[in-house]
Structure formats: C-alpha cells, structure tokens
Amino acid sequence: MAGNEGLKVLGLQVSPFVLRVCMALNTKGVSYEYVEEDLSNKSELLLKSNPVHKKVPVLIHNGKPICESLVIMQYVDELFAGRSILPTDPYERATARFWAAYADDKLLPAWYGMVKAQSAEERAEKVEETLSAIQHMEVAFAKCSGGNAAFFGGDSIGYVDIVLGSFLFWFEAVRRVYDLEIINASNTPLLAAWAERFVGTVEAKEVVPVPDVDMAVQCINKLHAPAAAISSQ
Ligand SMILES: N[C@@H](CCC(=O)N[C@@H](CS)C(=O)NCC(=O)O)C(=O)O
C-alpha cells in the first residue's frame, strides 16, 4: 500500500458508514491510521472535526476533516490516482450517485426501522419496505452491470458496490436475529451472487476495522429489547 499521506479515520467497528470509507481507501491502495471512537464518550478530536453532526466517520487528511461517508468516498476518489471508485462517464456517475443515495435514504431507514420496531406490526411494515427497496437494488444491479459485469462498478467494485456492500454484515446479523434474508437466491438472485463476489474482494476482505457480525447482533438485541418488554406486559 502507498504511504498514509497523513490520513486518519475516526470510526466505529459496527458502522457501515465507517466501513465504506475504509473500503474506499483500500480500493485506492492507501494506508491510513484507524482510531476507534467511543460514541458514549466522544473524543475532543471527533467533536472538533465534525461539530455539525458529531458522527463517525471522519477522515482527517493532513489535519483537515472531511465528514459524511458519501462525501468522503468522493473526496478519496478525487484525491488519489488509481482505479476510479465512481464511474468516469457523467451519466453513469449520476446513476451511481442516485443508487448510493437510494441505499442510504430508503433501504437503510427501512431495515434499521425493522430492527428498532417497537411492535410486530411496525416490524412487518418495515420488513416489507426493506424487501421492496432491495428489489429496486436488484433491478439497479441488472442495469448497472449491463447483465454481465460482476459488480455495479463493472469488473471491479465501485461506489454503489461499496455503499451496499457496507450493509452486508448487518444483513447477516438481521438474518441471525430474525431469520430474514434481505438478499437471497430466490428473490434477489443477482444480488445474492454479487454479495458472494463482493465479500471475496481484497477491498472487503482486508478492511480495517473488521466488520463484526456478533457485535451487530448484540446491537440489534439491545435495540429490540424494549419491544420485548412491551409484548410481555
Ligand atoms: N450520514 C452519515 C451517517 C453517520 C452515522 O450515522 N454515524 C453513526 C455511527 S453508525 C454515529 O456516529 N452516531 C453518533 C451519534 O448519532 O451521536 C454518514 O454517511 O457518514
């Protein structure tokens, strides 16, 4: 890997947003210093670097902070030479941005809503929204890959791959807790095959921090504890 060019990532092991930044840096082959944050006791550096949202990830480049995972990924793409993360063709770039935003604005709130749901009805509604959103991503994959490429980004992973791929360990946690496969061979065959290819890539395999499914399961169990309390009353 190239030198770290004064790159520091303030992160959290269970954060998909952090993971995508680290995978973007891996795609460019640059190394970075990773600093795990304690969100119950945020560091001065985090508060100073992201005073608006006070969230991870933050990329600090030569002392200058960049916030918001999608913005950071684009910054990394523009800063470093090497394989492009976003497509070079303007229409394809716009399309990739559209699907990345869709994943964050529709798919993420749906499955996170399912995890946080306080009643069975609410959970069922969010499951439906999640499955509908992932169907859109299945169709998007067919279009972006042109029916024969391995990834949204073509022969190697790109912007949408990293964004959607950053959710995969959470989907696995959802599978373990709720026995629900958000991506599966029957309903989303293209994405099921894509997910297998994605987790086998160097960018995903060698990422720091290592995504921890057990920790994600624990987070889900903590989040849905109040629902269990309600139903037992
Ligand atoms: N839109 C942000 C989301 C980042 C985010 O939600 N980070 C969470 C961890 S997964 C966080 O730092 N939460 C701290 C808080 O809400 O106080 C991004 O894409 O970077």
Short mmCIF file of C-alpha atoms and ligand atoms in Angstrom, two decimals:
data_model
loop_
_atom_site.label_atom_id
_atom_site.label_comp_id
_atom_site.label_asym_id
_atom_site.label_seq_id
_atom_site.Cartn_x
_atom_site.Cartn_y
_atom_site.Cartn_z
CA MET A 1 0.00 0.00 0.00
CA ALA A 2 1.07 3.58 -0.58
CA GLY A 3 2.01 5.75 2.43
CA ASN A 4 -0.87 7.02 4.52
CA GLU A 5 -0.43 10.65 3.37
CA GLY A 6 -1.46 11.90 6.83
CA LEU A 7 -4.77 10.02 6.74
CA LYS A 8 -6.68 9.23 9.89
CA VAL A 9 -10.15 7.68 10.07
CA LEU A 10 -12.25 8.25 13.18
CA GLY A 11 -14.54 5.26 13.21
CA LEU A 12 -16.67 2.65 14.90
CA GLN A 13 -16.37 -1.04 14.22
CA VAL A 14 -20.09 -1.66 13.73
CA SER A 15 -20.68 1.34 11.50
CA PRO A 16 -21.40 0.59 7.83
CA PHE A 17 -20.58 4.25 7.08
CA VAL A 18 -17.10 3.84 8.51
CA LEU A 19 -16.59 0.58 6.69
CA ARG A 20 -17.31 2.13 3.30
CA VAL A 21 -14.72 4.85 3.87
CA CYS A 22 -12.12 2.24 4.79
CA MET A 23 -13.03 0.14 1.74
CA ALA A 24 -12.73 3.21 -0.48
CA LEU A 25 -9.23 3.81 0.88
CA ASN A 26 -8.40 0.13 0.26
CA THR A 27 -9.62 0.50 -3.32
CA LYS A 28 -7.04 3.23 -3.82
CA GLY A 29 -4.37 1.15 -2.09
CA VAL A 30 -3.55 3.81 0.50
CA SER A 31 -2.95 3.06 4.15
CA TYR A 32 -4.47 5.05 6.97
CA GLU A 33 -4.49 5.26 10.72
CA TYR A 34 -7.72 3.93 12.19
CA VAL A 35 -8.98 5.31 15.52
CA GLU A 36 -11.97 3.65 17.20
CA GLU A 37 -14.34 6.14 18.82
CA ASP A 38 -16.43 5.57 21.92
CA LEU A 39 -19.75 7.17 20.97
CA SER A 40 -20.84 7.33 24.60
CA ASN A 41 -17.77 9.45 25.29
CA LYS A 42 -16.87 11.18 22.02
CA SER A 43 -13.30 12.38 21.72
CA GLU A 44 -12.41 16.07 21.53
CA LEU A 45 -10.97 15.32 18.11
CA LEU A 46 -14.32 13.96 16.86
CA LEU A 47 -16.31 16.87 18.32
CA LYS A 48 -13.88 19.37 16.86
CA SER A 49 -13.68 17.62 13.48
CA ASN A 50 -17.42 17.08 12.97
CA PRO A 51 -19.06 19.83 15.05
CA VAL A 52 -22.26 19.75 12.97
CA HIS A 53 -23.22 16.07 13.18
CA LYS A 54 -20.71 14.80 15.80
CA LYS A 55 -20.74 11.46 13.97
CA VAL A 56 -18.28 8.98 12.57
CA PRO A 57 -16.78 8.51 10.08
CA VAL A 58 -14.49 11.48 9.82
CA LEU A 59 -11.48 11.36 7.53
CA ILE A 60 -8.71 13.67 8.65
CA HIS A 61 -6.30 14.46 5.84
CA ASN A 62 -3.21 16.42 6.81
CA GLY A 63 -5.17 17.88 9.75
CA LYS A 64 -8.25 18.79 7.68
CA PRO A 65 -11.51 16.96 8.46
CA ILE A 66 -13.94 15.64 5.86
CA CYS A 67 -17.31 14.36 7.10
CA GLU A 68 -20.18 12.20 5.77
CA SER A 69 -19.27 8.85 4.27
CA LEU A 70 -20.52 9.52 0.72
CA VAL A 71 -18.68 12.84 0.63
CA ILE A 72 -15.52 11.21 1.99
CA MET A 73 -15.66 8.47 -0.64
CA GLN A 74 -15.87 11.06 -3.40
CA TYR A 75 -13.01 13.02 -1.83
CA VAL A 76 -10.85 9.89 -1.68
CA ASP A 77 -11.71 9.13 -5.29
CA GLU A 78 -10.69 12.60 -6.45
CA LEU A 79 -7.58 12.78 -4.26
CA PHE A 80 -5.86 9.55 -5.17
CA ALA A 81 -4.84 8.21 -8.53
CA GLY A 82 -5.57 4.62 -9.35
CA ARG A 83 -8.79 2.84 -10.09
CA SER A 84 -11.81 5.14 -10.08
CA ILE A 85 -14.46 4.49 -7.46
CA LEU A 86 -17.12 6.50 -9.29
CA PRO A 87 -17.64 5.83 -12.99
CA THR A 88 -15.92 8.31 -15.30
CA ASP A 89 -18.88 8.69 -17.69
CA PRO A 90 -21.09 11.55 -16.37
CA TYR A 91 -24.36 9.65 -16.88
CA GLU A 92 -23.02 6.55 -15.15
CA ARG A 93 -21.65 8.74 -12.35
CA ALA A 94 -25.05 10.34 -11.85
CA THR A 95 -26.67 6.90 -11.84
CA ALA A 96 -24.19 5.59 -9.27
CA ARG A 97 -24.86 8.60 -7.03
CA PHE A 98 -28.59 8.04 -7.41
CA TRP A 99 -28.37 4.42 -6.21
CA ALA A 100 -25.98 5.20 -3.39
CA ALA A 101 -28.40 7.87 -2.17
CA TYR A 102 -31.29 5.42 -2.58
CA ALA A 103 -29.48 2.84 -0.46
CA ASP A 104 -28.94 5.40 2.31
CA ASP A 105 -32.29 7.19 2.07
CA LYS A 106 -34.66 4.25 1.53
CA LEU A 107 -33.03 0.88 2.17
CA LEU A 108 -31.15 1.86 5.31
CA PRO A 109 -34.07 3.53 7.15
CA ALA A 110 -36.27 0.54 6.24
CA TRP A 111 -34.04 -2.17 7.73
CA TYR A 112 -32.95 0.00 10.63
CA GLY A 113 -36.62 0.72 11.29
CA MET A 114 -37.25 -3.02 11.33
CA VAL A 115 -34.51 -3.51 13.90
CA LYS A 116 -35.81 -0.67 16.07
CA ALA A 117 -39.52 -1.52 15.68
CA GLN A 118 -41.47 -1.47 18.90
CA SER A 119 -44.30 -3.73 17.77
CA ALA A 120 -44.84 -6.72 15.48
CA GLU A 121 -47.00 -4.58 13.15
CA GLU A 122 -44.33 -1.92 12.82
CA ARG A 123 -41.71 -4.58 12.20
CA ALA A 124 -43.83 -6.25 9.48
CA GLU A 125 -44.28 -2.88 7.76
CA LYS A 126 -40.53 -2.21 7.83
CA VAL A 127 -39.74 -5.73 6.56
CA GLU A 128 -42.00 -5.05 3.58
CA GLU A 129 -40.29 -1.70 2.93
CA THR A 130 -36.87 -3.35 3.19
CA LEU A 131 -37.75 -6.10 0.73
CA SER A 132 -39.25 -3.61 -1.68
CA ALA A 133 -36.13 -1.39 -1.52
CA ILE A 134 -33.82 -4.34 -2.10
CA GLN A 135 -35.90 -5.34 -5.15
CA HIS A 136 -35.15 -1.91 -6.61
CA MET A 137 -31.45 -2.51 -5.96
CA GLU A 138 -31.73 -5.89 -7.74
CA VAL A 139 -33.11 -4.16 -10.83
CA ALA A 140 -30.44 -1.46 -10.49
CA PHE A 141 -27.75 -4.12 -10.47
CA ALA A 142 -29.09 -5.66 -13.67
CA LYS A 143 -28.97 -2.24 -15.33
CA CYS A 144 -25.63 -1.01 -13.93
CA SER A 145 -23.83 -4.28 -14.61
CA GLY A 146 -25.29 -4.48 -18.11
CA GLY A 147 -26.31 -8.04 -17.31
CA ASN A 148 -22.79 -9.46 -17.45
CA ALA A 149 -20.40 -7.47 -15.23
CA ALA A 150 -19.51 -8.81 -11.79
CA PHE A 151 -20.21 -5.57 -9.92
CA PHE A 152 -22.27 -2.40 -10.09
CA GLY A 153 -18.96 -0.75 -10.95
CA GLY A 154 -18.10 -3.18 -13.77
CA ASP A 155 -15.30 -5.73 -13.42
CA SER A 156 -14.20 -4.37 -10.05
CA ILE A 157 -16.02 -2.81 -7.13
CA GLY A 158 -17.12 0.82 -7.32
CA TYR A 159 -19.22 3.39 -5.49
CA VAL A 160 -22.55 1.54 -5.28
CA ASP A 161 -20.82 -1.78 -4.51
CA ILE A 162 -19.08 -0.23 -1.52
CA VAL A 163 -22.19 1.55 -0.28
CA LEU A 164 -24.44 -1.52 -0.48
CA GLY A 165 -21.60 -3.86 0.49
CA SER A 166 -21.09 -1.94 3.73
CA PHE A 167 -24.53 -3.16 4.87
CA LEU A 168 -23.86 -6.87 4.29
CA PHE A 169 -22.62 -7.74 7.76
CA TRP A 170 -25.69 -6.04 9.23
CA PHE A 171 -27.90 -8.06 6.87
CA GLU A 172 -26.19 -11.18 8.22
CA ALA A 173 -26.93 -10.00 11.77
CA VAL A 174 -30.58 -9.45 10.76
CA ARG A 175 -30.65 -12.99 9.34
CA ARG A 176 -29.37 -14.42 12.61
CA VAL A 177 -31.78 -12.48 14.82
CA TYR A 178 -34.96 -12.52 12.68
CA ASP A 179 -34.29 -15.40 10.31
CA LEU A 180 -34.86 -12.96 7.45
CA GLU A 181 -32.61 -12.99 4.40
CA ILE A 182 -32.76 -9.48 2.95
CA ILE A 183 -30.71 -10.67 -0.03
CA ASN A 184 -31.47 -14.23 -1.08
CA ALA A 185 -31.12 -16.51 -4.08
CA SER A 186 -34.89 -16.71 -4.75
CA ASN A 187 -35.96 -13.06 -4.60
CA THR A 188 -32.72 -11.29 -5.44
CA PRO A 189 -30.59 -13.85 -7.32
CA LEU A 190 -28.35 -11.25 -8.96
CA LEU A 191 -27.57 -9.55 -5.64
CA ALA A 192 -27.09 -12.91 -3.91
CA ALA A 193 -24.35 -13.80 -6.41
CA TRP A 194 -23.00 -10.23 -6.26
CA ALA A 195 -22.75 -10.38 -2.43
CA GLU A 196 -20.67 -13.56 -2.60
CA ARG A 197 -18.31 -11.94 -5.07
CA PHE A 198 -18.18 -8.73 -3.06
CA VAL A 199 -17.12 -10.31 0.25
CA GLY A 200 -14.36 -12.17 -1.63
CA THR A 201 -12.72 -8.99 -2.92
CA VAL A 202 -9.44 -7.78 -1.41
CA GLU A 203 -11.00 -4.40 -0.61
CA ALA A 204 -13.69 -6.05 1.51
CA LYS A 205 -11.54 -8.86 2.97
CA GLU A 206 -8.67 -6.68 4.12
CA VAL A 207 -10.68 -3.87 5.59
CA VAL A 208 -9.83 -2.36 8.97
CA PRO A 209 -11.83 -2.32 11.17
CA VAL A 210 -13.03 -5.88 10.57
CA PRO A 211 -16.86 -5.88 10.43
CA ASP A 212 -18.12 -7.83 13.43
CA VAL A 213 -21.43 -9.66 12.92
CA ASP A 214 -21.60 -10.76 16.58
CA MET A 215 -21.33 -7.17 17.69
CA ALA A 216 -24.07 -6.16 15.21
CA VAL A 217 -26.27 -8.97 16.62
CA GLN A 218 -25.69 -7.59 20.13
CA CYS A 219 -26.67 -4.09 18.93
CA ILE A 220 -29.89 -5.45 17.41
CA ASN A 221 -30.71 -7.34 20.59
CA LYS A 222 -30.20 -4.19 22.65
CA LEU A 223 -32.32 -2.14 20.25
CA HIS A 224 -35.27 -4.51 20.22
CA ALA A 225 -35.22 -5.18 23.98
CA PRO A 226 -37.92 -2.51 24.59
CA ALA A 227 -40.22 -4.27 22.10
CA ALA A 228 -39.84 -7.49 24.04
CA ALA A 229 -40.71 -5.59 27.20
CA ILE A 230 -43.86 -4.13 25.58
CA SER A 231 -45.07 -7.50 24.30
CA SER A 232 -44.58 -9.16 27.70
CA GLN A 233 -46.77 -6.58 29.50
N1 LIG B 1 -24.85 10.11 7.08
C1 LIG B 1 -23.73 9.78 7.91
C2 LIG B 1 -24.17 8.79 8.97
C3 LIG B 1 -23.07 8.53 10.02
C4 LIG B 1 -23.65 7.90 11.27
O1 LIG B 1 -24.87 7.76 11.45
N2 LIG B 1 -22.74 7.52 12.16
C5 LIG B 1 -23.18 6.99 13.45
C6 LIG B 1 -22.48 5.65 13.71
S1 LIG B 1 -23.10 4.40 12.62
C7 LIG B 1 -22.73 7.95 14.56
O2 LIG B 1 -21.62 8.41 14.58
N3 LIG B 1 -23.61 8.22 15.51
C8 LIG B 1 -23.29 9.05 16.64
C9 LIG B 1 -24.44 9.88 17.09
O3 LIG B 1 -25.52 9.81 16.48
O4 LIG B 1 -24.27 10.61 18.05
C10 LIG B 1 -22.61 9.23 7.02
O5 LIG B 1 -22.91 8.72 5.93
O6 LIG B 1 -21.44 9.36 7.39
#
